Coordinates of C-alpha atoms and ligand atoms in Angstrom, one line a residue:
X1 CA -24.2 -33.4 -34.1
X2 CA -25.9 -33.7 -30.4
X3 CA -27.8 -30.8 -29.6
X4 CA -25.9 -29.7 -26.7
X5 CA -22.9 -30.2 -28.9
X6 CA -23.5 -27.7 -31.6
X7 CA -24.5 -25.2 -28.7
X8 CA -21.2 -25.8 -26.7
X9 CA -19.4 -25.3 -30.2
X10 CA -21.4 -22.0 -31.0
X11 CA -20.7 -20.5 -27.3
X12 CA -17.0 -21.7 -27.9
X13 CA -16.5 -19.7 -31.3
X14 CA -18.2 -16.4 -30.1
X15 CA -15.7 -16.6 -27.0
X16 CA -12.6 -16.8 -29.5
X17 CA -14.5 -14.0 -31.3
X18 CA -15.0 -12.1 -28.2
X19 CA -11.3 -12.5 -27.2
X20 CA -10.1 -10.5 -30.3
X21 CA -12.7 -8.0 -30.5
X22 CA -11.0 -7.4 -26.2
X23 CA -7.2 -7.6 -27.6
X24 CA -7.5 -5.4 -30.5
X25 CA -9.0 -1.8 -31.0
X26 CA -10.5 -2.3 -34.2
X27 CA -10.4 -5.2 -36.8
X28 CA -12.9 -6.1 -40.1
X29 CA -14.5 -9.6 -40.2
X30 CA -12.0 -11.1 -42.6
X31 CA -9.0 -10.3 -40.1
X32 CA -11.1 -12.6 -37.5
X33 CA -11.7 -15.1 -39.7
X34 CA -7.9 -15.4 -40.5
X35 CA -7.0 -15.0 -36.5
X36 CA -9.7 -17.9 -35.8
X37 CA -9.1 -20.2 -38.8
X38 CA -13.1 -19.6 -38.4
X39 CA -15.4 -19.2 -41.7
X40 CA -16.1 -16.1 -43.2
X41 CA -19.8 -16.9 -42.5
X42 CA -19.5 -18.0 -39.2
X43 CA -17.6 -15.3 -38.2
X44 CA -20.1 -12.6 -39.5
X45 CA -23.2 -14.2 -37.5
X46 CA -21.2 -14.2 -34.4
X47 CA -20.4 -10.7 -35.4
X48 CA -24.2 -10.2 -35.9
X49 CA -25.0 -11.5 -32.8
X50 CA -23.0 -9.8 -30.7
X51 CA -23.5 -6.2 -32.9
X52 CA -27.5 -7.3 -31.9
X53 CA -26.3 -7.8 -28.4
X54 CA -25.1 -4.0 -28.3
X55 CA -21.4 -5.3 -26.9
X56 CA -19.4 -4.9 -30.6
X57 CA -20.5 -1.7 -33.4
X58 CA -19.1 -0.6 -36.9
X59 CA -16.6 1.9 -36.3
X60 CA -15.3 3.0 -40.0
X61 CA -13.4 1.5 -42.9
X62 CA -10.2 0.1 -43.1
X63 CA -7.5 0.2 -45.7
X64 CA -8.7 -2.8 -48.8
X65 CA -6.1 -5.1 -49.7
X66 CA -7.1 -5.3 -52.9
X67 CA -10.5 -5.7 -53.3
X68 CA -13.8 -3.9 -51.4
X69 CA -12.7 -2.0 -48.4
X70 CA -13.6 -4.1 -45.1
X71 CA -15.9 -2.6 -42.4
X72 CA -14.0 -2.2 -39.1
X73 CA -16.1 -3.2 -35.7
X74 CA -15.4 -2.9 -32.2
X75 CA -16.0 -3.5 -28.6
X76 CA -18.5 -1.3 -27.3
X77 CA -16.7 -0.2 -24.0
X78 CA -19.5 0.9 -22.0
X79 CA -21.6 -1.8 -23.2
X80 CA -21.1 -3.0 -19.9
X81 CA -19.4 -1.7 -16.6
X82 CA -18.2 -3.4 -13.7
X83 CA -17.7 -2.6 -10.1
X84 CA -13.9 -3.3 -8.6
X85 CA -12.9 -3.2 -4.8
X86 CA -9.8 -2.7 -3.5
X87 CA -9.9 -3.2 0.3
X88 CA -6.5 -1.6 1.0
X89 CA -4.5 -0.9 4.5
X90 CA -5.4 2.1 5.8
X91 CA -8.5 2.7 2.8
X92 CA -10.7 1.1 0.7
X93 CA -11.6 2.2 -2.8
X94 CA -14.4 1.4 -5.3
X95 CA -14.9 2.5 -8.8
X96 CA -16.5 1.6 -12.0
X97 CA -14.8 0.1 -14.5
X98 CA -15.6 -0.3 -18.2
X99 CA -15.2 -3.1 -20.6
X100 CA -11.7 -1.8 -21.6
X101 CA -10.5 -1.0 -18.2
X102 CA -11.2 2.8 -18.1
X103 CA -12.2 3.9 -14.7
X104 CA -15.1 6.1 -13.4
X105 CA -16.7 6.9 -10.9
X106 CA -14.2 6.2 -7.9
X107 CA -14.9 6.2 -4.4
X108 CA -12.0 6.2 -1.5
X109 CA -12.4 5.7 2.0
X110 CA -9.9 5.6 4.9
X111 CA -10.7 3.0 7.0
X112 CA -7.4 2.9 9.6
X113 CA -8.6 0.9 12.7
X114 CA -11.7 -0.2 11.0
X115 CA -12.2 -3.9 11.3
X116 CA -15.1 -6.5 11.9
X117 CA -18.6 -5.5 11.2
X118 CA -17.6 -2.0 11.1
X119 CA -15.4 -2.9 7.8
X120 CA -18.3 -4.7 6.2
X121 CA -20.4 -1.7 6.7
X122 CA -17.8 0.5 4.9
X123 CA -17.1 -1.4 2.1
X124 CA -21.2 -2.0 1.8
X125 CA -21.0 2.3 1.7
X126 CA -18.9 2.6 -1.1
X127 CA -20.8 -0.4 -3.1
X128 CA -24.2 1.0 -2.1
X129 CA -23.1 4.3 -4.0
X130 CA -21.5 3.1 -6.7
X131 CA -24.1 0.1 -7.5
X132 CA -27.3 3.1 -7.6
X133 CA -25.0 5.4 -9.8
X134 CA -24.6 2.4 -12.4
X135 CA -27.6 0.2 -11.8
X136 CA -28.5 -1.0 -15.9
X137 CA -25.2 -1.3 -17.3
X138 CA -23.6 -3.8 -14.1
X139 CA -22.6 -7.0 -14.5
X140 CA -20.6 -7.8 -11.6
X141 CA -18.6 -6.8 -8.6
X142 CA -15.0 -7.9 -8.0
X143 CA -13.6 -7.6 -4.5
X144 CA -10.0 -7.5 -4.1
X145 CA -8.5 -8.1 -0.2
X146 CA -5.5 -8.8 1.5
X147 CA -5.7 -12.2 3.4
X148 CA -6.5 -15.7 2.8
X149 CA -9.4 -16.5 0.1
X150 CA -11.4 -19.1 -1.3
X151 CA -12.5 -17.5 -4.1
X152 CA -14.4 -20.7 -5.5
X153 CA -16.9 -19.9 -2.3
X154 CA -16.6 -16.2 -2.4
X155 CA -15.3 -16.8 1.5
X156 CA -12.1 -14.6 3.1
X157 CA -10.6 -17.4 5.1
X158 CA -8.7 -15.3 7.7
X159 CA -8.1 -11.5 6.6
X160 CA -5.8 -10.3 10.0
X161 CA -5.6 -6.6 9.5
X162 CA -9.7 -6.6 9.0
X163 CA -9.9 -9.1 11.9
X164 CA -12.2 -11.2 9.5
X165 CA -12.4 -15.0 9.6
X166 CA -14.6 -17.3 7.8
X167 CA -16.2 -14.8 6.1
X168 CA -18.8 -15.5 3.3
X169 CA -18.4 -12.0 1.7
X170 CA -18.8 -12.8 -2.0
X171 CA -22.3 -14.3 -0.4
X172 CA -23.2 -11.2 1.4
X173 CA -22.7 -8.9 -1.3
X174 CA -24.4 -11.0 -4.3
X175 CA -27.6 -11.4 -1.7
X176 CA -27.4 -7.4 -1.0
X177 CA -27.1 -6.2 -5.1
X178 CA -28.4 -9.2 -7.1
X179 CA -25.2 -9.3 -9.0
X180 CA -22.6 -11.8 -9.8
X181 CA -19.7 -11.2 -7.1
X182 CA -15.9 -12.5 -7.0
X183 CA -13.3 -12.6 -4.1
X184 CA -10.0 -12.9 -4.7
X185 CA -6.7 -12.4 -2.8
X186 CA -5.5 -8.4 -3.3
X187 CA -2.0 -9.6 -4.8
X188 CA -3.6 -11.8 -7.1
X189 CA -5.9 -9.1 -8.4
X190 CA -3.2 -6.8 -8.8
X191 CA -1.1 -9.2 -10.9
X192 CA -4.1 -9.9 -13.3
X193 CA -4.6 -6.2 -13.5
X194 CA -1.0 -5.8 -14.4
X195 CA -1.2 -8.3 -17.3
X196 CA -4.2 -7.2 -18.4
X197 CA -3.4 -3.6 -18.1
X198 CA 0.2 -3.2 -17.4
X199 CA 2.9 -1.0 -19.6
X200 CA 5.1 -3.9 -19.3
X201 CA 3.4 -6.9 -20.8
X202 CA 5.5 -10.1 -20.9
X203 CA 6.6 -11.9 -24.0
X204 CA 5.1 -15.3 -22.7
X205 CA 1.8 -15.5 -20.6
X206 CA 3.4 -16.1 -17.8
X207 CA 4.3 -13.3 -14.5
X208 CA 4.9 -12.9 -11.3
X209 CA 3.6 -9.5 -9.5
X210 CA 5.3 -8.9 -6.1
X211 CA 3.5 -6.6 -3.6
X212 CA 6.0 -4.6 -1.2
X213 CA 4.0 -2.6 1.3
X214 CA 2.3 -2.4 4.4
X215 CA 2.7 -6.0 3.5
X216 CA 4.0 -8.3 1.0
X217 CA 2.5 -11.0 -1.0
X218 CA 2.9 -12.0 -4.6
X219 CA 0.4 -13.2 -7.4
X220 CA 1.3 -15.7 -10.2
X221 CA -0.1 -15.9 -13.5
X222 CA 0.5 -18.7 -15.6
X223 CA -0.2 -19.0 -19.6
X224 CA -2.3 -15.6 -18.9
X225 CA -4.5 -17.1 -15.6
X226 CA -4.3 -16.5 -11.6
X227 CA -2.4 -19.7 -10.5
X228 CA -4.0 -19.9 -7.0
X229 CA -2.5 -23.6 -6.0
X230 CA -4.1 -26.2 -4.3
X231 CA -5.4 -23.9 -1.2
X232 CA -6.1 -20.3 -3.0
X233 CA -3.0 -19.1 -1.7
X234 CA 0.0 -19.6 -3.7
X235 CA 2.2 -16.7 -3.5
X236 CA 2.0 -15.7 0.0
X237 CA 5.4 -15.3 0.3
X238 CA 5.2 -12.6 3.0
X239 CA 5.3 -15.5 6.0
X240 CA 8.1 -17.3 4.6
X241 CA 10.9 -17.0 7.9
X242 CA 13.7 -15.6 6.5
X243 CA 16.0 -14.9 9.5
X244 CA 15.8 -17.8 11.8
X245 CA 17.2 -16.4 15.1
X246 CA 16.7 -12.6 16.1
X247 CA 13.9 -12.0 14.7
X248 CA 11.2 -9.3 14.7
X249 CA 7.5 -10.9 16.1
X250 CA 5.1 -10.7 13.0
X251 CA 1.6 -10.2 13.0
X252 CA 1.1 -14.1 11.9
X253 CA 2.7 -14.7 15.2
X254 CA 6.3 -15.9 13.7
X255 CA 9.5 -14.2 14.0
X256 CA 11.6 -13.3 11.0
X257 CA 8.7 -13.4 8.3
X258 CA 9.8 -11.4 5.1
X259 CA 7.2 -8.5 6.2
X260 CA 8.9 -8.0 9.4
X261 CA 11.7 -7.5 7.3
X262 CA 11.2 -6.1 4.1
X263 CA 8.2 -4.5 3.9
X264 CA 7.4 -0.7 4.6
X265 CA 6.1 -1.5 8.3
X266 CA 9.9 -3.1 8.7
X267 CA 11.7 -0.2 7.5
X268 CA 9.9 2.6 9.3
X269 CA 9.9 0.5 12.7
X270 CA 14.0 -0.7 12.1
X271 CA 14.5 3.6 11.4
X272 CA 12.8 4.5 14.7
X273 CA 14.5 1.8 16.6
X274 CA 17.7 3.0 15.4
X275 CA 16.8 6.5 16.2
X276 CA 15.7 5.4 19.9
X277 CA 19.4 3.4 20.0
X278 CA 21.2 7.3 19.3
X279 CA 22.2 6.6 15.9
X280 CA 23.2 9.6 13.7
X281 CA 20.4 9.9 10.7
X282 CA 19.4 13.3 8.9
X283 CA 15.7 11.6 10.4
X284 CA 16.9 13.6 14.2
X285 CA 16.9 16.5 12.4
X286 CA 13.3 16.9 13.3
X287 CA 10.5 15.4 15.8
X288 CA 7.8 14.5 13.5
X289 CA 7.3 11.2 13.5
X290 CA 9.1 8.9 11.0
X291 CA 7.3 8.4 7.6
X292 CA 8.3 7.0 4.3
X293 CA 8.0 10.1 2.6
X294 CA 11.0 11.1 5.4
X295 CA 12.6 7.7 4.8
X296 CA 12.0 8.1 1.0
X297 CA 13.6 11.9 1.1
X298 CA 17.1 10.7 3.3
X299 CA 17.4 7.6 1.7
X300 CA 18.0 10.0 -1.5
X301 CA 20.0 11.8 0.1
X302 CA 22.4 9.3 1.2
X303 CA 21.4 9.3 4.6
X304 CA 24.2 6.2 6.0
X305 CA 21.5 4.8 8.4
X306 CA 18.4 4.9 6.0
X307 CA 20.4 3.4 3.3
X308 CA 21.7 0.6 5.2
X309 CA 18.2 0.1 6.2
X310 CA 16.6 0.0 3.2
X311 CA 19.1 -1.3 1.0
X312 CA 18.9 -4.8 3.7
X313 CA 15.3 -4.8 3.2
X314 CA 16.0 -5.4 -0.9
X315 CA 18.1 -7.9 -0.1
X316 CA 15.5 -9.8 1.6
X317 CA 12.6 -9.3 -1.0
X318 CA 15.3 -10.0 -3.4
X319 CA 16.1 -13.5 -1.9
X320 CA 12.6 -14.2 -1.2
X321 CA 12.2 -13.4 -5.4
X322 CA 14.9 -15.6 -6.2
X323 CA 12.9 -18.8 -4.6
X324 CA 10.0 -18.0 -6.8
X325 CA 12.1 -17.3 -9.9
X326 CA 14.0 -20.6 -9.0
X327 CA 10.9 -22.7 -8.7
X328 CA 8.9 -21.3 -11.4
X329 CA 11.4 -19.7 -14.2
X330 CA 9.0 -16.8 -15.2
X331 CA 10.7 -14.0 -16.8
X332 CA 8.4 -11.7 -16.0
X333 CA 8.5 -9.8 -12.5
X334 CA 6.9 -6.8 -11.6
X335 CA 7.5 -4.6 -8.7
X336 CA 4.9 -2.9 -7.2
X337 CA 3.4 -1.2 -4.0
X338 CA 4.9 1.6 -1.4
X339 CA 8.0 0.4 -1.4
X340 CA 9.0 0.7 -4.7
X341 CA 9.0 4.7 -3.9
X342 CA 12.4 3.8 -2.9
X343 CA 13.3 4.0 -6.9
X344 CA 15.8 2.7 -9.0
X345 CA 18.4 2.0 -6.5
X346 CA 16.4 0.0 -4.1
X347 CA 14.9 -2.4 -6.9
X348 CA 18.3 -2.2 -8.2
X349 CA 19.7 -4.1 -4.8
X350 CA 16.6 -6.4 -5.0
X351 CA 17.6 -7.6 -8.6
X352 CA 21.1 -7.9 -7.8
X353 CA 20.2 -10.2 -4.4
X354 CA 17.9 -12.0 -7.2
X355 CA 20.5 -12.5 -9.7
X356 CA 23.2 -13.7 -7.0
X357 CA 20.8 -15.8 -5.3
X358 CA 19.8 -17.8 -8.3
X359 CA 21.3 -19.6 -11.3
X360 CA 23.1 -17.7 -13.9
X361 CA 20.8 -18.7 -16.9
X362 CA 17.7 -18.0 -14.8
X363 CA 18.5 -14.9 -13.1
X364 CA 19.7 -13.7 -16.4
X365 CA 16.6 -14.2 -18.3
X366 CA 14.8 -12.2 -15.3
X367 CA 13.3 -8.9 -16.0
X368 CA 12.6 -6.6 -12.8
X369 CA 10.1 -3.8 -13.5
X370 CA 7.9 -1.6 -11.5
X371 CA 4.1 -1.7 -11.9
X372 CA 2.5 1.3 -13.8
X373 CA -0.8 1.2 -12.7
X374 CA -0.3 2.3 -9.1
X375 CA -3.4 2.1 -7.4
X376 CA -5.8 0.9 -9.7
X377 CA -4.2 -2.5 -10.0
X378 CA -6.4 -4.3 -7.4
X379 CA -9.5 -2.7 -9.3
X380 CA -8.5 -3.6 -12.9
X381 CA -7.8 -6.9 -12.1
X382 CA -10.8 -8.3 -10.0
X383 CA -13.1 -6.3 -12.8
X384 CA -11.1 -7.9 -15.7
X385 CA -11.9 -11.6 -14.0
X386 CA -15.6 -11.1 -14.5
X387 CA -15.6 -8.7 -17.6
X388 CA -13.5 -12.3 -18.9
X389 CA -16.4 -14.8 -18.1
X390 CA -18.2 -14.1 -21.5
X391 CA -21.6 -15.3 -21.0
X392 CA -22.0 -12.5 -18.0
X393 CA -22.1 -9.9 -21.2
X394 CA -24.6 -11.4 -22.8
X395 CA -28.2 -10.1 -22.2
X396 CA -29.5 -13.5 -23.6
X397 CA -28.7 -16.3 -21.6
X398 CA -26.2 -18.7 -23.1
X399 CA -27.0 -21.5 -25.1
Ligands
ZN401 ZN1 4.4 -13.5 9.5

């Protein structure tokens, strides 16, 4: 066999090995070696390898199965840390991140009206921090961010609420820290934090997490990977026009996006204006301005107005679900971000527009479920990308 062969072959087997020693807590050499179809022997000089690499350890014995008891190994957690970022409306947060997703260390900032240069400059505070407290053990830093990405260059495209365009930001912060850096769209962070991490983990490899919040987006993953499509930014379903005539001006410049409709900026903006218009809402009761705790709190209560406004917004989000159920057929849909404070009768109209809206044999194979990792999700996920690429754990260089 060619050289560079045998070596390809070699890196190929420890990833399998890697994988399981990720996916389980603890397992003995002959349980790999069964999981693999692997040889006994190969398996224990990967296993020797990486115990030399300081990434997998012997953790105690397991039960035999008839004849010596096997030795149980597994993945040293802290062997490694990563740094995730989750540049959020209204605050960014950093924290570190261990090989099995625990988090430490985690840094918030709230950055409302904070855009340009001044937004680089925060994020760069919270990375400066975090990177000193953690210096040996780094491998990486993954940047989650709302807007469009090219993640393949590290470069944020357009990010409107951080006023950044044409941004080389995966280049600025791998020159700044020496360290590997990712950029990827906050969505589709959040949904591979969700498979990765999430209660809810789908029977097939396949899901689809849909942000509601400030703004709304979605992220794909397909057979277990980010599907970004051709241009980095498949799911962006919060510009999709949903009401033609009549509608609210959106940030992208359109009228009638789903955000202007659906998302939390919607609902507290269509409350007010009802309010201005003299409508009767529990919301008069008082002057403070209208929040969605307030909104959360009448809509709860029954509250006509709030309900009528909310319950229209889950109509939209659930229309706008049932084009990406329709075109891709994944099962698998999690809920997340500040609407989803709205509770079980809010996502119950969204799967009820979802199940009208589509075919019966697709909606009815459709599970609706809110996220669970609230808001570490963006975190998780851009750290789980790099904590993935296997040769990054390696303090030798790969063959
Ligand atoms: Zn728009």
């Amino acid at each position: 066999m060619e050289k560079a062969t045998r070596q390809q072959l070699k890196k190929q087997n420890r990833d399998l090995v890697l994988k399981i020693f990720f996916e389980t807590a603890q397992i003995s050499r002959a349980e790999i070696a069964r999981m693999t179809g692997l040889t006994r022997t190969t398996v224990s000089d990967i296993v020797a390898d990486l115990v030399s690499e300081g990434l997998v350890n012997e953790v105690g014995i397991g039960v035999s199965t008839g004849g010596k008891s096997p030795i149980l190994l597994s993945l040293v957690e802290d062997a490694h840390t990563i740094i995730g970022l989750d540049l959020a409306y209204n605050q960014f947060r950093g924290a570190v991140v261990d090989l099995r997703g625990q988090i430490r260390n985690v840094i918030s900032l709230p950055v409302s009206d904070t855009t340009g240069s001044q937004a680089i400059e925060a994020a760069l505070g919270i990375l400066d921090q975090l990177v000193s407290s953690e210096k040996d053990s780094l491998i990486g830093i993954g940047v989650g961010t709302p807007g469009l990405i090219n993640s393949e260059d590290g470069v944020v495209v357009t990010a409107v609420n951080l006023q950044w365009k044409s941004l080389p930001l995966g280049k600025i912060l791998s020159e700044r820290y020496k360290l590997p850096v990712i950029v990827l769209n906050d969505c589709q962070a959040a949904a591979m934090g969700e498979f990765k991490f999430g209660e809810t983990l789908p029977a097939s490899r396949n899901m689809i997490v849909v942000r509601a919040g400030h703004g709304i987006g979605a992220g794909v993953i397909i057979d277990g990977k980010i599907f970004q499509g051709d241009g980095g930014s498949a799911g962006e379903i919060g510009h999709v026009v949903m009401l033609k005539d009549g509608g609210q001006l959106c940030r992208c410049g359109k009228t009638g996006c789903l955000e202007t409709l659906a998302s939390v900026r919607a609902v507290v903006q269509s409350a007010q204006n009802r309010l201005e218009n003299g409508e009767t809402t529990c919301l008069k009761i008082s002057d403070l301005p209208i929040t969605v705790d307030r909104m959360v709190e009448a809509y709860q209560a029954r509250d006509r107005m709030v309900v009528e406004i909310i319950d229209e917004a889950g109509k939209f989000l659930g229309g706008a679900i049932a084009i990406l159920v329709s075109t891709l057929n994944i099962h698998h849909i999690i809920l997340m971000g500040e609407m989803t404070r709205f509770g079980d009768r809010w996502l119950d109209v969204v799967y009820q527009t979802m199940m009208k809206s589509t075919l019966p044999h697709q909606g009815r194979d459709t599970h609706l479920h809110t996220g669970t990792l609230r808001d570490n999700d963006v975190i998780l996920g851009a750290s789980a990308l790099l904590a993935g690429n296997y040769a990054l754990l390696m303090r030798q260089p790969s063959p």
